[in-house]
CSV table of C-alpha atoms in Angstrom, one decimal:
chain,number,residue,atom,x,y,z
V,1,MET,CA,128.8,59.8,39.3
V,2,ASP,CA,129.2,56.9,36.8
V,3,ARG,CA,128.7,59.1,33.8
V,4,ASP,CA,130.5,62.3,32.7
V,5,ALA,CA,129.2,65.3,34.7
V,6,SER,CA,127.4,68.1,32.9
V,7,ILE,CA,126.8,71.7,33.8
V,8,GLU,CA,123.2,70.7,34.7
V,9,ASP,CA,124.7,68.5,37.4
V,10,LEU,CA,126.6,71.4,38.9
V,11,LEU,CA,123.6,73.7,38.7
V,12,GLY,CA,121.6,71.0,40.5
V,13,ILE,CA,124.2,70.7,43.2
V,14,MET,CA,124.2,74.5,43.8
V,15,ALA,CA,120.4,74.5,43.9
V,16,ARG,CA,120.5,71.9,46.6
V,17,LEU,CA,123.2,73.7,48.6
V,18,ARG,CA,121.0,76.9,48.5
V,19,ASP,CA,117.8,75.1,49.3
V,20,PRO,CA,116.2,77.1,52.1
V,21,ARG,CA,115.0,74.0,53.9
V,22,ASP,CA,117.6,71.3,53.3
V,23,GLY,CA,120.6,73.3,52.1
V,24,CYS,CA,124.0,74.0,53.6
V,25,PRO,CA,123.9,76.7,56.3
V,26,TRP,CA,127.2,78.2,55.1
V,27,ASP,CA,126.1,78.4,51.5
V,28,LEU,CA,122.7,79.8,52.4
V,29,LYS,CA,124.4,82.6,54.4
V,30,GLN,CA,126.5,83.9,51.5
V,31,THR,CA,125.8,87.0,49.4
V,32,PHE,CA,127.4,88.5,46.3
V,33,ALA,CA,129.7,90.6,48.5
V,34,SER,CA,130.7,87.7,50.8
V,35,ILE,CA,131.5,85.4,47.8
V,36,LEU,CA,133.5,88.1,45.9
V,37,PRO,CA,136.8,87.5,47.7
V,38,TYR,CA,136.6,83.8,46.8
V,39,THR,CA,135.9,84.6,43.2
V,40,LEU,CA,139.0,86.8,43.0
V,41,GLU,CA,141.1,84.2,44.8
V,42,GLU,CA,140.0,81.4,42.4
V,43,ALA,CA,140.9,83.6,39.4
V,44,TYR,CA,144.4,84.1,40.7
V,45,GLU,CA,144.7,80.4,41.5
V,46,VAL,CA,143.9,79.7,37.8
V,47,ALA,CA,146.7,82.2,36.9
V,48,GLU,CA,149.1,80.4,39.2
V,49,ALA,CA,148.4,77.0,37.7
V,50,ILE,CA,149.0,78.4,34.2
V,51,GLU,CA,152.3,80.0,35.3
V,52,GLN,CA,153.4,76.7,36.7
V,53,SER,CA,152.2,74.7,33.6
V,54,ASP,CA,150.4,72.5,36.1
V,55,MET,CA,147.6,71.0,34.0
V,56,PRO,CA,145.9,68.9,36.8
V,57,ALA,CA,145.9,72.0,39.0
V,58,LEU,CA,144.5,74.1,36.1
V,59,ARG,CA,141.7,71.5,35.6
V,60,ASP,CA,140.8,71.8,39.3
V,61,GLU,CA,141.1,75.5,39.5
V,62,LEU,CA,139.0,76.1,36.5
V,63,GLY,CA,136.3,74.0,38.2
V,64,ASP,CA,136.6,76.1,41.3
V,65,LEU,CA,136.2,79.3,39.1
V,66,LEU,CA,133.2,77.8,37.3
V,67,LEU,CA,131.6,77.1,40.7
V,68,GLN,CA,131.9,80.8,41.5
V,69,VAL,CA,130.0,81.7,38.3
V,70,VAL,CA,127.3,79.1,39.2
V,71,PHE,CA,127.1,80.4,42.8
V,72,HIS,CA,126.6,84.1,41.7
V,73,SER,CA,124.1,83.0,39.0
V,74,ARG,CA,122.1,81.0,41.5
V,75,MET,CA,121.9,83.9,43.9
V,76,ALA,CA,120.9,86.2,41.1
V,77,GLU,CA,118.2,83.7,40.1
V,78,GLU,CA,116.8,83.6,43.6
V,79,GLY,CA,116.6,87.4,43.5
V,80,GLY,CA,114.7,87.4,40.3
V,81,HIS,CA,117.5,89.1,38.3
V,82,PHE,CA,118.9,86.4,35.9
V,83,ASP,CA,119.9,82.8,35.8
V,84,PHE,CA,122.9,80.8,34.6
V,85,HIS,CA,121.5,80.1,31.2
V,86,GLN,CA,121.0,83.8,30.6
V,87,VAL,CA,124.7,84.3,31.6
V,88,VAL,CA,125.6,81.8,28.9
V,89,ARG,CA,123.3,83.4,26.4
V,90,SER,CA,124.8,86.8,27.1
V,91,ILE,CA,128.4,85.7,26.5
V,92,CYS,CA,127.4,83.7,23.4
V,93,ASP,CA,125.7,86.8,21.9
V,94,LYS,CA,128.8,88.9,22.8
V,95,MET,CA,131.3,86.5,21.2
V,96,ILE,CA,129.3,86.3,18.0
V,97,ARG,CA,128.8,90.1,17.9
V,98,ARG,CA,132.5,90.7,18.4
V,99,HIS,CA,133.7,88.2,15.8
V,100,PRO,CA,131.9,89.4,12.6
V,101,HIS,CA,134.9,88.1,10.6
V,102,VAL,CA,134.0,84.6,11.7
V,103,PHE,CA,130.2,84.6,12.0
V,104,ASP,CA,129.2,87.3,9.4
V,105,ASP,CA,132.0,86.5,6.9
V,106,GLN,CA,133.6,89.9,7.1
V,107,ASP,CA,137.1,89.9,5.7
V,108,LEU,CA,139.3,91.7,8.2
V,109,GLY,CA,142.6,90.4,6.8
V,110,SER,CA,145.0,90.4,9.7
V,111,PRO,CA,145.2,90.0,13.5
V,112,GLU,CA,145.7,93.7,13.8
V,113,ALA,CA,142.5,94.4,11.9
V,114,VAL,CA,140.7,91.9,14.1
V,115,TYR,CA,141.9,93.6,17.2
V,116,ALA,CA,140.9,97.0,15.9
V,117,SER,CA,137.4,95.7,15.1
V,118,TRP,CA,137.1,94.1,18.5
V,119,GLU,CA,138.0,97.4,20.2
V,120,ARG,CA,135.5,99.4,18.1
V,121,ILE,CA,132.7,97.0,18.9
V,122,LYS,CA,133.6,97.1,22.6
V,123,ALA,CA,133.6,100.9,22.5
V,124,GLY,CA,130.2,100.9,20.9
V,125,GLU,CA,128.9,98.5,23.6
V,126,ARG,CA,130.2,100.8,26.3
V,127,GLU,CA,128.7,103.8,24.8
V,128,ALA,CA,125.3,102.1,24.5
V,129,LYS,CA,125.1,101.2,28.1
V,130,SER,CA,127.0,104.1,29.7
V,131,SER,CA,125.1,106.7,31.8
V,132,ALA,CA,125.6,110.4,31.3
V,133,VAL,CA,128.2,110.3,34.0
V,134,GLU,CA,130.2,107.5,32.4
V,135,THR,CA,131.4,109.1,29.2
V,136,GLY,CA,134.9,109.6,27.7
V,137,ALA,CA,137.7,107.5,26.6
V,138,LEU,CA,138.4,106.1,30.0
V,139,ALA,CA,134.8,105.2,30.9
V,140,GLY,CA,134.1,101.7,32.1
V,141,VAL,CA,137.5,100.6,33.3
V,142,ALA,CA,136.5,98.6,36.4
V,143,GLN,CA,137.6,100.2,39.7
V,144,ALA,CA,138.0,96.8,41.3
V,145,LEU,CA,140.8,95.6,39.0
V,146,PRO,CA,144.3,95.2,40.5
V,147,ALA,CA,146.1,98.5,40.3
V,148,LEU,CA,148.7,97.4,37.7
V,149,ILE,CA,146.1,95.9,35.4
V,150,ARG,CA,143.9,99.0,35.7
V,151,ALA,CA,146.8,101.3,35.0
V,152,GLU,CA,147.6,99.5,31.8
V,153,LYS,CA,144.0,99.5,30.7
V,154,LEU,CA,143.7,103.3,31.3
V,155,GLN,CA,146.9,103.9,29.4
V,156,ARG,CA,145.7,101.8,26.5
V,157,ARG,CA,142.4,103.6,26.4
V,158,ALA,CA,144.2,107.0,26.3
V,159,ALA,CA,146.6,105.7,23.6
V,160,ARG,CA,143.7,104.8,21.4
V,161,VAL,CA,142.7,108.5,21.2
V,162,GLY,CA,146.3,109.6,20.6
V,163,PHE,CA,147.4,110.5,24.1
V,164,ASP,CA,150.6,108.4,24.3
V,165,TRP,CA,154.4,108.6,24.0
V,166,ASP,CA,155.8,108.5,20.5
V,167,SER,CA,158.6,106.1,21.5
V,168,VAL,CA,159.9,104.1,24.5
V,169,ASP,CA,162.7,106.7,25.0
V,170,GLY,CA,160.1,109.2,26.2
V,171,VAL,CA,158.8,106.7,28.6
V,172,LEU,CA,162.2,105.9,30.0
V,173,ASP,CA,162.9,109.6,30.5
V,174,LYS,CA,159.5,109.9,32.3
V,175,VAL,CA,160.4,107.0,34.6
V,176,ALA,CA,163.8,108.6,35.4
V,177,GLU,CA,162.0,111.9,36.1
V,178,GLU,CA,159.5,110.3,38.5
V,179,LEU,CA,162.3,108.5,40.3
V,180,ASP,CA,164.1,111.8,40.8
V,181,GLU,CA,160.9,113.3,42.2
V,182,CYS,CA,160.7,110.4,44.6
V,183,ARG,CA,164.2,111.2,45.8
V,184,GLU,CA,163.1,114.8,46.4
V,185,THR,CA,160.3,113.7,48.8
V,186,LEU,CA,163.0,112.5,51.2
V,187,ALA,CA,163.4,116.1,52.3
V,188,ASP,CA,162.2,116.5,55.9
V,189,ASP,CA,160.0,119.5,55.1
V,190,LEU,CA,157.7,117.6,52.7
V,191,PRO,CA,154.5,115.9,53.9
V,192,PHE,CA,154.3,112.1,53.7
V,193,SER,CA,151.3,112.5,51.3
V,194,GLU,CA,153.7,113.9,48.7
V,195,ARG,CA,155.8,110.8,48.9
V,196,VAL,CA,152.7,108.6,48.4
V,197,HIS,CA,151.8,110.8,45.4
V,198,GLU,CA,155.2,110.5,43.8
V,199,VAL,CA,155.6,106.8,44.3
V,200,GLY,CA,152.2,106.3,42.7
V,201,ASP,CA,153.4,108.4,39.7
V,202,LEU,CA,156.6,106.3,39.5
V,203,LEU,CA,154.6,103.0,39.5
V,204,PHE,CA,152.2,104.3,36.9
V,205,SER,CA,155.2,105.3,34.7
V,206,CYS,CA,156.7,101.8,35.1
V,207,VAL,CA,153.5,100.3,33.9
V,208,ASN,CA,153.6,102.6,30.9
V,209,LEU,CA,157.2,101.4,30.2
V,210,ALA,CA,156.1,97.8,30.4
V,211,ARG,CA,153.3,98.5,28.0
V,212,HIS,CA,155.6,100.1,25.5
V,213,LEU,CA,158.0,97.1,25.8
V,214,GLY,CA,155.1,94.7,25.1
V,215,VAL,CA,155.3,93.3,28.7
V,216,ASP,CA,152.3,92.6,30.9
V,217,ALA,CA,153.1,94.5,34.0
V,218,GLU,CA,151.0,92.3,36.3
V,219,GLN,CA,152.5,89.1,35.0
V,220,ALA,CA,156.0,90.6,35.2
V,221,LEU,CA,155.6,91.5,38.8
V,222,ARG,CA,154.1,88.2,39.6
V,223,ALA,CA,157.2,86.5,38.1
V,224,ALA,CA,159.5,88.8,40.0
V,225,ASN,CA,157.6,87.8,43.2
V,226,HIS,CA,158.2,84.2,42.4
V,227,ARG,CA,161.9,84.8,41.8
V,228,PHE,CA,162.3,86.7,45.1
V,229,GLU,CA,160.5,83.9,47.0
V,230,SER,CA,162.7,81.2,45.4
V,231,ARG,CA,166.0,83.1,45.9
V,232,PHE,CA,165.1,84.0,49.5
V,233,ALA,CA,164.3,80.4,50.3
V,234,LYS,CA,167.8,79.5,49.1
V,235,VAL,CA,169.2,82.2,51.3
V,236,GLU,CA,167.4,80.7,54.3
V,237,SER,CA,168.5,77.2,53.4
V,238,GLY,CA,172.1,78.4,53.1
V,239,LEU,CA,171.9,80.0,56.5
V,240,ALA,CA,170.4,76.9,58.0
V,241,GLU,CA,173.3,74.8,56.8
V,242,GLN,CA,175.5,77.0,58.9
V,243,GLY,CA,173.3,76.9,61.9
V,244,LEU,CA,172.2,80.5,61.3
V,245,GLU,CA,168.9,82.3,61.1
V,246,PRO,CA,168.0,85.4,59.0
V,247,GLY,CA,168.7,88.7,60.8
V,248,VAL,CA,170.5,92.0,60.6
V,249,GLU,CA,173.6,90.5,62.3
V,250,VAL,CA,174.2,88.1,59.4
V,251,ARG,CA,173.4,90.7,56.7
V,252,ASP,CA,176.7,90.2,54.9
V,253,GLU,CA,176.2,86.4,54.7
V,254,MET,CA,172.6,86.9,53.4
V,255,GLU,CA,173.9,89.2,50.7
V,256,ARG,CA,176.5,86.6,49.7
V,257,LEU,CA,173.9,83.8,49.6
V,258,TRP,CA,171.5,86.1,47.7
V,259,GLU,CA,174.1,86.8,44.9
V,260,ARG,CA,174.8,83.1,44.7
V,261,ALA,CA,171.0,82.4,44.4
V,262,LYS,CA,170.7,84.9,41.6
V,263,LYS,CA,173.2,82.9,39.5
V,264,ASP,CA,171.2,79.7,39.9
V,265,PRO,CA,168.8,78.7,37.1
V,266,GLN,CA,165.2,79.6,38.0
């Protein structure tokens, strides 16, 4: 294209790909369910580009994520449910509704007041569209969220109605308690399901600790994964320089290289 592309260009491309007569066989075969894994993958690739401060990659990954929105919208239009423009209208209405301090000249005074207003409006929206089954402070937290993110959202919802620790000290004590209970599951006479239960409680408590420390648990674990990958790559490189490969028989050398890798700047 000689001119700057527009969203209408992308919508046209997707319509062509989904054309029953001349479209792409792969694209025509897809459903909401089959595309979902790609949608999630693209969202995580956006996150990775941001974490790496890679702006060219972020540009490309945002495009891939936008394609997912267009793809789902096209399939919904074909089914007579809604189209892309209605998706845009919906989010525009939502953003205006949730920012009365900007669009209705309400004076909220502080970021904290803005956040409180945002949460009140969201709660009202959830209540308006909830079924009789979906009631209560925890209603509407998506089941498909990654477990760490969902745990934090559930905890924040409970905290808004007063069900929370008064200080981080209580959370630290709870983490220690759950760790002790995990140790107890090592006893031979306990079923494995009890171990799964206690490990889950420990992880949930760790998410609570992260929340009280102002840390995003999902991002913290992603960063820890990156550090582990980087350090282990240095261990493998150090072994290769000695003509060795990772294995139990070189455990001591792996530990030495690991400690050295930990001291290197990340």
